[in-house]
mmCIF file of C-alpha atoms in Angstrom:
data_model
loop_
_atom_site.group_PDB
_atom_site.id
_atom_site.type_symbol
_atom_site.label_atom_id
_atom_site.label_comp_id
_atom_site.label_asym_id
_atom_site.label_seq_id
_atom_site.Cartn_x
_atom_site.Cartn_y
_atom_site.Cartn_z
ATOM 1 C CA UNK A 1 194.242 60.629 61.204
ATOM 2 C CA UNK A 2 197.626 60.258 63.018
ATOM 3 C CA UNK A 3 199.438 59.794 60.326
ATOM 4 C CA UNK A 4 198.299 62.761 58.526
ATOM 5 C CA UNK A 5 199.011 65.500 61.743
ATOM 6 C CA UNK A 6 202.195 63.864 61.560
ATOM 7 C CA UNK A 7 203.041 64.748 58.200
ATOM 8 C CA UNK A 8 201.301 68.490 58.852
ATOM 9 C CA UNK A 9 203.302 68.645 61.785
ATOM 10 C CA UNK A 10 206.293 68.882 59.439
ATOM 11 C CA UNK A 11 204.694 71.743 57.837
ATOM 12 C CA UNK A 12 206.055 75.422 58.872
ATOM 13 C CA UNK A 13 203.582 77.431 61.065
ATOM 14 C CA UNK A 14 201.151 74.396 61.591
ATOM 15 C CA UNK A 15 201.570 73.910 65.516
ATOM 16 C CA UNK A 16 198.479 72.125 66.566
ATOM 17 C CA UNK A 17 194.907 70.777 65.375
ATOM 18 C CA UNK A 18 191.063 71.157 66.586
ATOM 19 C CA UNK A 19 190.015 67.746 66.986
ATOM 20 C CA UNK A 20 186.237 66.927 66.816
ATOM 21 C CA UNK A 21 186.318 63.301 66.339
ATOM 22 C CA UNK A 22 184.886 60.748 69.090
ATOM 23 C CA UNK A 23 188.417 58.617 69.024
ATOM 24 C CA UNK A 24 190.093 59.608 71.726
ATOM 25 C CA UNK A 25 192.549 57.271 71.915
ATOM 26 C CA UNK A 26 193.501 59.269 68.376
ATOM 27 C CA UNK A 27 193.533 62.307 70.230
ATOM 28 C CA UNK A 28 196.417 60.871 72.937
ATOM 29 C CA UNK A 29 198.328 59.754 70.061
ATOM 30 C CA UNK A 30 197.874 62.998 68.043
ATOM 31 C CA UNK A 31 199.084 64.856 71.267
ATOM 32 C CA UNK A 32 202.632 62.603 72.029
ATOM 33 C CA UNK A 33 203.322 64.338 68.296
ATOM 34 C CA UNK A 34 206.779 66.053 67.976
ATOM 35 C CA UNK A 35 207.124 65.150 71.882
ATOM 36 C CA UNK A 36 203.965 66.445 73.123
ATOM 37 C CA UNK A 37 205.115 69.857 71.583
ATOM 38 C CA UNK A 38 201.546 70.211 70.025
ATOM 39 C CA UNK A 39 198.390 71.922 70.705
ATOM 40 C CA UNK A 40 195.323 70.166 70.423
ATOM 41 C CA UNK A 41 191.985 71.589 71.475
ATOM 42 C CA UNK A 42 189.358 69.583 71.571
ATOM 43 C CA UNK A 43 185.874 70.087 69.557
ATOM 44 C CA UNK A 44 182.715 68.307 70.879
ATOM 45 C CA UNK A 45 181.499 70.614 73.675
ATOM 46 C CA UNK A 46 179.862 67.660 74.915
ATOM 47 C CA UNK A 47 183.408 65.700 75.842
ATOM 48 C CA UNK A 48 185.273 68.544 76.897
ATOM 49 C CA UNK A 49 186.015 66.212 80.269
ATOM 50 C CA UNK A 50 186.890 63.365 77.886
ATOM 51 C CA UNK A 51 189.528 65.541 75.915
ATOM 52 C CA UNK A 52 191.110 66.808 78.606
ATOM 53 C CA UNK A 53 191.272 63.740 80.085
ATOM 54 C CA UNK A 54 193.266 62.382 77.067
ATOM 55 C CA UNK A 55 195.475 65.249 76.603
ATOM 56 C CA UNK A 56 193.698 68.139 75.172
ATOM 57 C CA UNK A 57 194.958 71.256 75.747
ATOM 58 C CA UNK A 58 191.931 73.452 75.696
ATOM 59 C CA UNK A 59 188.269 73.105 74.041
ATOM 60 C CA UNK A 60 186.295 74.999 71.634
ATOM 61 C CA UNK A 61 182.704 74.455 70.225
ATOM 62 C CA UNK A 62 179.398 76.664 69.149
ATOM 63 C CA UNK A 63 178.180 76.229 72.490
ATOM 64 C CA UNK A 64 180.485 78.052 74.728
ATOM 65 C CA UNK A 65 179.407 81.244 73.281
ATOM 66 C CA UNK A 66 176.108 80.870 76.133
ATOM 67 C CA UNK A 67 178.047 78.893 78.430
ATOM 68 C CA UNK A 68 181.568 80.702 78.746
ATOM 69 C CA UNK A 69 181.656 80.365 82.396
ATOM 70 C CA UNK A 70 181.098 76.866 83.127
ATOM 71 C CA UNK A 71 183.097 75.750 80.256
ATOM 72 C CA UNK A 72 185.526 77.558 82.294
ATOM 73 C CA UNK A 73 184.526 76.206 85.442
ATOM 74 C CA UNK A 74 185.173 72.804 84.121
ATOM 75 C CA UNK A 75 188.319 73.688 82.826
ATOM 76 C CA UNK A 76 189.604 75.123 85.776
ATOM 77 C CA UNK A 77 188.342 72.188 88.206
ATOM 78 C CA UNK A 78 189.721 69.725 85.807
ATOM 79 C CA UNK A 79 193.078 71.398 85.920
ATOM 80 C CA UNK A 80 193.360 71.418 89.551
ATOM 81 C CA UNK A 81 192.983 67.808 90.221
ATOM 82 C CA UNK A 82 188.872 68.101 91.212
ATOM 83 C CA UNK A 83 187.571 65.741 88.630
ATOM 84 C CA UNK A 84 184.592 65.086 90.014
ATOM 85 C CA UNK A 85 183.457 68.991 90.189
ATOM 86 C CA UNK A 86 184.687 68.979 86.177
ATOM 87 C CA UNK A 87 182.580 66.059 85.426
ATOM 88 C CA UNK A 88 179.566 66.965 87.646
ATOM 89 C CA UNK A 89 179.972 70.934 85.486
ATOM 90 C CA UNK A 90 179.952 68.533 82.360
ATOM 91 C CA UNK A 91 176.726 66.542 82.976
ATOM 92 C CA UNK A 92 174.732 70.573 83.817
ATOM 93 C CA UNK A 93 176.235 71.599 80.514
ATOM 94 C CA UNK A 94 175.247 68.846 78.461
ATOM 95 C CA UNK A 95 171.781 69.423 79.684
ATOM 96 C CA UNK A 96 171.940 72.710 77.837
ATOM 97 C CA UNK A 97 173.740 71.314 75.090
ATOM 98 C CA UNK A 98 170.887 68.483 74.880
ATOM 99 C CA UNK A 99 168.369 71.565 74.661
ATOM 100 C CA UNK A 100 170.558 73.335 71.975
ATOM 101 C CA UNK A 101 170.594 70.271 69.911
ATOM 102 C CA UNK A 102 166.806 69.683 69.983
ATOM 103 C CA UNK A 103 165.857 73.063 68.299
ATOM 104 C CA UNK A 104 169.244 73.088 65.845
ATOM 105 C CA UNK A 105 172.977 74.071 67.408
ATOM 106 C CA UNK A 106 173.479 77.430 65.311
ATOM 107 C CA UNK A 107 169.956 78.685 65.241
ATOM 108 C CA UNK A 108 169.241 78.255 68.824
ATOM 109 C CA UNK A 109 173.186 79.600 70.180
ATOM 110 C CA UNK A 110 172.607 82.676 67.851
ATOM 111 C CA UNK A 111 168.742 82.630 69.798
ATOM 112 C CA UNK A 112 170.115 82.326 73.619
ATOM 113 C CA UNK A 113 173.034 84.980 72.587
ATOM 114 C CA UNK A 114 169.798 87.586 72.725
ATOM 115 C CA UNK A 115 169.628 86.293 76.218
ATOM 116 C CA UNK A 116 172.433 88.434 77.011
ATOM 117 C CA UNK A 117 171.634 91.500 74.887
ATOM 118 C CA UNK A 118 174.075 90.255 71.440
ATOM 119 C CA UNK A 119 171.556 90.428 68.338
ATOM 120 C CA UNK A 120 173.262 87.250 66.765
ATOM 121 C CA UNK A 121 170.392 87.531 63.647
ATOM 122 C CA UNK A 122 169.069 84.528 62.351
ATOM 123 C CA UNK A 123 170.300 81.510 60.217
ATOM 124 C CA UNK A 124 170.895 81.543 56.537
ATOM 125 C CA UNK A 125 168.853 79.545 54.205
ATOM 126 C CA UNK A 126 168.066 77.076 53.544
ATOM 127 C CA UNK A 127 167.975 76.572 57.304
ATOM 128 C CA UNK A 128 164.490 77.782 58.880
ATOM 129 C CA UNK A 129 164.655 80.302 61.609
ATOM 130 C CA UNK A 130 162.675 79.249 65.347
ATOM 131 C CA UNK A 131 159.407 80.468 65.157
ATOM 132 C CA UNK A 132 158.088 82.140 68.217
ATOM 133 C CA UNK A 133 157.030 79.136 69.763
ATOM 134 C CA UNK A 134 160.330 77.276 69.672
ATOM 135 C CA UNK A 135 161.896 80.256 71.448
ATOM 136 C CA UNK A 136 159.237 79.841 74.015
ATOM 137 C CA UNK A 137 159.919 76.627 74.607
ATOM 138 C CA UNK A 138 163.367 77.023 74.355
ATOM 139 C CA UNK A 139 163.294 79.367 77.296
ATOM 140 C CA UNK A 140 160.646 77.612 79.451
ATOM 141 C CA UNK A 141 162.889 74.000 78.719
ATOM 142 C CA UNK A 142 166.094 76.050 79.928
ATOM 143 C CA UNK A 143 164.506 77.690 83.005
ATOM 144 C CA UNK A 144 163.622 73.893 83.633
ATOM 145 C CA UNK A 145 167.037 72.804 84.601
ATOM 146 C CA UNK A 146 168.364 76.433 86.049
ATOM 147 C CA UNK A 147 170.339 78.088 83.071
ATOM 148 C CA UNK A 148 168.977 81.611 83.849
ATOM 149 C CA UNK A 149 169.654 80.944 87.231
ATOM 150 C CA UNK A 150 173.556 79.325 87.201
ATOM 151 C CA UNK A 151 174.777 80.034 83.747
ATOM 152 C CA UNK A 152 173.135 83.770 83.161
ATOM 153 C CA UNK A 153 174.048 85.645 86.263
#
């Protein structure tokens, strides 16, 4: 993988890469490219804390869409030394995140998108849309742990 961004690094306009692989340690390496003159923004919502941690520049992922402010939270604690507020934000979003993944990433962000008045539609076959009882307990399992309250207001 290293090898490979550094040959694209060679390439005219290419300045940077979303990485969404679990190797970290990749991710470091991919970032001391052309003397850290690279941006790399890392991809699993879940790590955001981890990819900062090793050098990422930013973060992007399906997910932010419902949780735009403590995504930046995070991002803003981890950039002024408070790790342990970034990595306590990262444990309440992965709660969501372990919510999202339970009823399908894409059809249940486009679902909780409604949440805040944006009529996302509904997946694309093949993939099945909720039915009304996965958006019931979608919304009862998220009141659970305080989304409406701390991520919706």
């Amino acid at each position: 993988v290293v090898s490979l961004m550094e040959k694209l690094m060679k390439v005219d306009n290419i300045i940077g890469v979303k990485f969404t692989l679990l190797n970290f340690y990749d991710m470091s390496r991919i970032k001391g490219l052309c003397g850290g003159n690279i941006n790399v923004i890392n991809g699993p919502d879940e790590m955001l804390i981890c990819g900062l941690t090793m050098g990422a520049d930013a973060g992007i992922g399906s997910t932010y869409n419902v949780m735009c402010r403590e995504f930046k939270n995070l991002y803003n604690a981890f950039d002024k030394g408070d790790y342990k507020k970034a990595q306590q934000l990262q444990f309440k979003i992965n709660k969501v995140i372990e919510i999202i993944i339970k009823y399908g990433v894409i059809r249940t962000v486009k679902h909780m998108l409604s949440y805040a008045d944006i009529n996302a539609g509904d997946v694309c076959a093949p993939a099945a849309p909720l039915t009304d009882i996965e958006k019931d307990n979608i919304k009862a399992e998220l009141s659970s742990i305080g989304y409406f309250d701390e991520y919706n207001n």
